[in-house]
Each structure stands twice: as structure tokens, then as C-alpha cells.
XYZ file of C-alpha atoms in Angstrom:
302
model
C 10.351 -34.625 15.698
C 6.674 -34.251 14.670
C 5.721 -31.130 12.767
C 3.415 -28.684 14.607
C -0.205 -29.040 13.593
C -1.885 -26.133 11.845
C -5.587 -25.936 11.207
C -7.248 -24.551 8.085
C -6.602 -20.899 7.220
C -8.956 -18.611 9.109
C -9.410 -14.836 8.667
C -8.396 -12.900 11.786
C -8.089 -9.249 12.808
C -5.760 -7.023 14.816
C -6.140 -3.453 16.011
C -3.610 -1.031 14.562
C -2.036 1.706 16.729
C -4.503 4.308 15.396
C -7.485 2.098 16.287
C -8.268 0.816 12.794
C -9.034 -2.868 12.226
C -6.745 -4.852 9.911
C -7.893 -8.239 8.646
C -5.514 -10.989 7.633
C -5.459 -14.716 6.954
C -2.817 -16.937 8.514
C -1.737 -20.068 6.679
C 0.489 -22.489 8.558
C 1.751 -22.660 12.118
C 2.427 -19.437 14.114
C 5.762 -20.812 15.353
C 7.243 -20.968 11.853
C 9.089 -18.289 9.876
C 6.763 -15.684 8.428
C 6.092 -14.751 4.823
C 3.803 -11.794 4.101
C 1.646 -12.194 0.989
C 0.078 -9.160 -0.749
C -3.089 -10.083 -2.625
C -4.051 -8.966 -6.105
C -6.434 -6.237 -7.193
C -10.080 -6.956 -6.454
C -9.148 -9.956 -4.326
C -8.137 -10.689 -0.734
C -5.890 -12.750 1.486
C -8.119 -15.769 0.819
C -6.642 -16.275 -2.662
C -3.846 -18.680 -1.625
C -3.798 -22.477 -1.986
C -4.299 -23.875 1.540
C -1.381 -26.342 1.313
C -0.718 -26.969 5.011
C 1.563 -29.939 4.307
C 3.841 -27.830 2.102
C 4.109 -25.074 4.698
C 4.783 -27.593 7.472
C 7.556 -29.214 5.441
C 9.168 -25.836 4.716
C 8.462 -24.586 8.265
C 6.810 -21.439 6.955
C 3.665 -19.547 7.844
C 1.987 -17.051 5.534
C 0.349 -13.871 6.751
C -1.941 -12.502 4.041
C -3.282 -9.078 5.104
C -6.333 -7.510 3.486
C -5.796 -3.959 2.353
C -8.087 -1.284 3.842
C -11.700 -1.773 2.829
C -11.091 -5.411 1.863
C -12.527 -8.310 3.869
C -12.543 -7.414 7.558
C -10.118 -4.478 7.209
C -11.598 -1.083 7.983
C -11.748 1.562 5.264
C -8.885 4.070 5.315
C -8.510 7.119 3.089
C -6.291 8.040 1.431
C -4.640 4.639 0.976
C -1.074 4.708 -0.329
C 1.702 2.212 -0.840
C 3.690 3.636 2.117
C 0.649 3.722 4.416
C -0.115 0.064 3.843
C 3.546 -0.877 4.250
C 3.366 0.756 7.688
C 0.145 -1.170 8.426
C 1.890 -4.451 7.652
C 4.753 -3.634 9.999
C 2.188 -2.821 12.693
C 0.595 -6.222 12.025
C 3.956 -7.954 12.447
C 4.536 -6.053 15.688
C 1.088 -7.008 16.984
C 1.790 -10.681 16.238
C 5.253 -10.571 17.792
C 7.054 -11.303 14.515
C 10.456 -9.707 15.037
C 12.676 -11.565 12.553
C 12.948 -10.346 8.941
C 10.180 -11.850 6.824
C 9.773 -13.030 3.281
C 7.482 -10.835 1.213
C 5.413 -11.857 -1.796
C 2.956 -10.042 -4.012
C 0.717 -11.096 -6.875
C -0.282 -8.634 -9.620
C -0.669 -5.144 -8.074
C 0.240 -6.815 -4.780
C 3.761 -6.931 -6.186
C 3.956 -3.130 -5.992
C 2.808 -3.280 -2.364
C 5.504 -5.892 -1.714
C 8.143 -3.583 -3.188
C 6.860 -0.691 -1.067
C 7.208 -2.749 2.121
C 10.757 -3.798 1.193
C 11.767 -0.251 0.256
C 10.206 1.478 3.251
C 11.173 -1.082 5.908
C 14.361 -2.794 4.672
C 15.286 -4.132 8.118
C 12.014 -6.096 8.266
C 12.320 -7.792 4.840
C 14.681 -10.679 4.057
C 13.553 -11.618 0.526
C 10.932 -10.667 -2.066
C 9.027 -12.718 -4.662
C 7.040 -10.839 -7.316
C 4.372 -12.962 -8.984
C 2.926 -11.674 -12.276
C 3.664 -8.234 -10.929
C 2.679 -4.849 -12.305
C 4.430 -1.483 -12.406
C 3.354 1.545 -10.336
C 1.096 3.456 -12.732
C 1.744 6.828 -11.104
C 5.533 6.807 -11.357
C 6.743 8.890 -14.353
C 9.654 6.556 -15.132
C 7.428 3.488 -15.149
C 4.618 5.296 -16.987
C 6.793 5.593 -20.094
C 6.924 1.784 -20.250
C 3.167 1.221 -19.963
C 1.128 -0.088 -22.868
C -1.468 2.182 -24.459
C -4.195 0.211 -22.724
C -2.739 0.737 -19.264
C -2.157 4.420 -19.957
C -5.802 4.676 -21.000
C -6.979 2.832 -17.876
C -4.946 5.140 -15.644
C -6.319 8.198 -17.445
C -9.866 6.963 -16.870
C -9.259 6.250 -13.178
C -7.732 9.682 -12.605
C -10.088 11.680 -14.829
C -13.399 10.006 -13.954
C -13.107 8.691 -10.389
C -16.882 8.873 -9.876
C -17.402 6.477 -12.803
C -14.932 3.988 -11.363
C -16.502 4.304 -7.917
C -19.896 3.526 -9.428
C -18.462 0.554 -11.342
C -16.839 -0.954 -8.262
C -20.015 -0.429 -6.248
C -22.004 -2.302 -8.903
C -19.419 -5.110 -8.997
C -19.518 -5.339 -5.220
C -23.259 -5.952 -5.348
C -22.779 -8.647 -7.990
C -20.132 -10.456 -5.950
C -22.220 -10.317 -2.788
C -25.522 -11.361 -4.381
C -24.496 -13.627 -7.272
C -20.922 -14.835 -6.672
C -21.144 -17.924 -8.887
C -22.690 -16.063 -11.788
C -20.149 -13.262 -11.426
C -17.042 -15.435 -11.502
C -18.434 -17.356 -14.475
C -18.945 -14.040 -16.246
C -15.331 -13.030 -15.556
C -14.049 -16.401 -16.785
C -15.844 -15.893 -20.103
C -14.077 -12.525 -20.502
C -10.585 -13.893 -19.803
C -7.951 -15.015 -22.245
C -7.627 -18.794 -22.573
C -4.745 -19.344 -20.143
C -6.232 -17.165 -17.395
C -9.678 -18.718 -17.944
C -8.295 -22.259 -17.655
C -6.564 -21.672 -14.316
C -9.405 -19.589 -12.881
C -11.878 -22.340 -13.710
C -9.635 -24.884 -11.983
C -9.422 -22.765 -8.801
C -12.924 -21.346 -9.215
C -14.185 -21.685 -5.627
C -11.008 -20.315 -4.047
C -10.893 -17.276 -6.334
C -14.646 -16.694 -6.042
C -14.480 -16.511 -2.254
C -11.392 -14.293 -2.380
C -13.173 -11.858 -4.700
C -16.310 -11.760 -2.530
C -14.110 -10.594 0.368
C -12.160 -8.322 -1.973
C -15.314 -6.429 -2.965
C -16.687 -6.151 0.567
C -17.548 -2.739 2.032
C -19.371 -1.685 -1.156
C -16.186 -1.995 -3.228
C -14.516 0.840 -1.358
C -11.260 -1.031 -0.874
C -10.951 -1.827 -4.579
C -11.576 1.798 -5.508
C -9.030 3.110 -2.997
C -6.501 0.529 -4.182
C -6.936 1.732 -7.766
C -6.525 5.367 -6.710
C -3.333 4.551 -4.795
C -1.980 2.631 -7.781
C -2.460 5.680 -10.014
C -0.817 8.206 -7.684
C 2.969 8.677 -7.269
C 4.062 5.550 -5.392
C 5.892 7.269 -2.527
C 8.971 5.049 -2.793
C 11.711 4.238 -5.288
C 12.054 0.731 -6.667
C 15.832 1.061 -6.404
C 15.508 1.411 -2.615
C 14.737 -2.310 -2.292
C 17.740 -3.965 -0.648
C 16.497 -7.538 -0.169
C 17.087 -10.199 -2.842
C 14.205 -10.315 -5.324
C 12.906 -13.051 -7.619
C 10.343 -12.451 -10.353
C 7.890 -15.028 -11.700
C 6.009 -14.185 -14.888
C 4.163 -16.046 -17.631
C 4.921 -15.621 -21.310
C 1.162 -15.772 -21.994
C 0.149 -13.259 -19.332
C -2.979 -11.622 -20.717
C -3.241 -8.983 -17.968
C 0.303 -7.673 -17.676
C 2.414 -8.552 -20.728
C 5.921 -9.796 -19.891
C 7.688 -7.125 -21.956
C 8.139 -4.803 -18.955
C 9.550 -7.456 -16.635
C 13.200 -7.175 -17.816
C 12.933 -3.411 -17.239
C 11.703 -3.978 -13.688
C 14.401 -6.594 -13.065
C 17.098 -4.108 -14.142
C 15.784 -1.543 -11.675
C 16.058 -4.224 -8.989
C 19.756 -4.750 -9.599
C 19.374 -7.473 -12.207
C 16.997 -9.653 -10.204
C 16.551 -13.160 -11.645
C 13.372 -13.774 -13.639
C 11.451 -17.036 -14.029
C 9.730 -16.488 -17.389
C 7.433 -19.486 -17.807
C 6.275 -20.548 -21.290
C 2.577 -21.232 -21.670
C 1.743 -19.609 -18.323
C -0.577 -16.655 -17.739
C -1.386 -14.146 -15.025
C -2.587 -16.803 -12.580
C 0.697 -18.736 -12.640
C 1.198 -18.550 -8.871
C -1.630 -21.056 -8.342
C -0.040 -23.747 -10.502
C 3.540 -23.105 -9.398
C 2.912 -22.615 -5.682
C 5.231 -25.372 -4.367
C 8.171 -24.164 -6.462
C 7.562 -20.532 -5.455
C 7.407 -21.405 -1.767
C 10.468 -23.647 -1.969
C 12.461 -20.826 -3.522
C 11.298 -18.442 -0.799
C 12.323 -20.923 1.898
C 15.764 -21.212 0.295
C 16.131 -17.414 0.230
C 15.185 -17.200 3.895
C 17.725 -19.931 4.687
C 20.463 -18.179 2.729
C 23.122 -15.672 3.788
C 20.982 -12.690 2.779
C 18.760 -13.267 5.810
C 21.207 -11.266 7.881
C 22.135 -8.721 5.195
């Protein structure tokens, strides 16, 4: 039987019940099982490898929503992990996706993935956390943060106007000089992150341009939400979880990943030697194959 044809990923929008606009990118064929992907900080749903052949073989589609203020999504204040989890469920309802979905999240998107699984357990069949972070505003997690991340949270909470100004300036750079801006970021990165970013330069550049749309408002609101109490408990996640993390992650060191795995009932961890924060781009087929296996497994009806 021939596989359904799917065109290139195209950003789309839906109207949420309260009238707001939510942007998302669909990868793959609408008839296939759905996986929701939560993008990283300062990025958008355009950050995924457009591997249509892989998705067709696995019979999966990916729905990658943009958080409020990102891409074509309208600005919404105050953004929170629970509020965006509810937005994603509204997106699934609008698209007629009734079956439990796979959920993925890269970097801070991993916290949004956990929020969706915790808040709407009946809608989530499996979770993959890719180079994930901890919720900065949760007291239990805060004790495990590095000094740098504690300092960054203090600055975001204590000087929000400074961060707003910074994200506004970065938004202008991404809109006016996208090539120069991504090259500047690559020069600031650690070697492993710089290598992968340079390889996927155009994809990540375009994702960041959409991420910093709307004068950087979405990035600022995302940072504020990350620093507030998360509004859910990690232990509330019922779906099976898999964690992927690089031993050379220069953004979020792997030391906290065993702690997070314990809070998720001893979730298995793929700790990859020589890999950094961008590992999802170079391990995409393996990540998607594992997700397909989880969706095929007995936990789909748990």
C-alpha cells in the first residue's frame, strides 16, 4: 500500500476558544499518529529536521506549536506552563486529534512537555525529553541548579525591564541581520554546540527569526514563565518518559538529569558521549523510532 504523500512543513494557525491565534507547523501526513513537539527557548516550531520519508515510514505526524508571541501565535500574558498545556489541548481538539499523542520537548520545551503530560494525562501516551532543563521556579529543583542558572533566574526576576530590553534588541537583530546574528551566536557557543549549529545553520536561523517575532515578547514571556512556580508537579506525569542528553552539553550540564529521571519514576536516560545541547538534530531518526515504539507499545492504553 503506498504511503500517503505529505508536502513540506508549512506554518499554520488555529483560533483558540478565547479567540487568540495559535501558530503551529505540521510535519508529515495529517492521517498519521500525532506527536506534539515543544520548541526550545528563543526558537520556534520551525526547528525540526523536515524528514518526510522518516515520518512516512513510521506513520507519524509532528505538530510543533509556537508558544504565545512566537511566530504567528498571538501574545498572551501571563504565560504559564499550565496555560500553554491547555492551549495545546485546544489545538488538538481543533485539529480533531482525539487519540493520546506522543509529546517531545527540547531544552526548556522539555518543561512544557512535562506540563502537558502532568496536566492532561489522558491526552499523552509517551514523553521524550531532549536536552531538557528543570523548572527554575520550583523550590525543589532550584536547589539542584548551578550557580550560573541561579544567577540567571535572579536577574530575570529582579530586573525584568533589562531582560525585556535585551530581547527587544535581539529581536531587531534577528529580523534585520539574521545571518550575522546566527554567526555571532555560533562564535559564542562551546565547540560541540557550535559544530552542530553550523551544520544546521539555515534551519536554526529561520527558527530563531520566528522565535524572536513580535518584538521578542514571546521570548520574554517564556523566560518569565520559566522563572515562576511551574504550576504542576513532575511526579504527576503518568506516561512513560525517555530522556536524551549529551555528556558535553554546554547549556544544561548532564549532572541534573539523573535527579530528574528519579522524579519521573526512574525513567531511562540516553546519555550520549561527545554530544551537546543540539543532540536532537543529529539523533533525530533514533529519537523518532523510539517514540514510534512507545506509541505502539502497551502503554498507549494505560
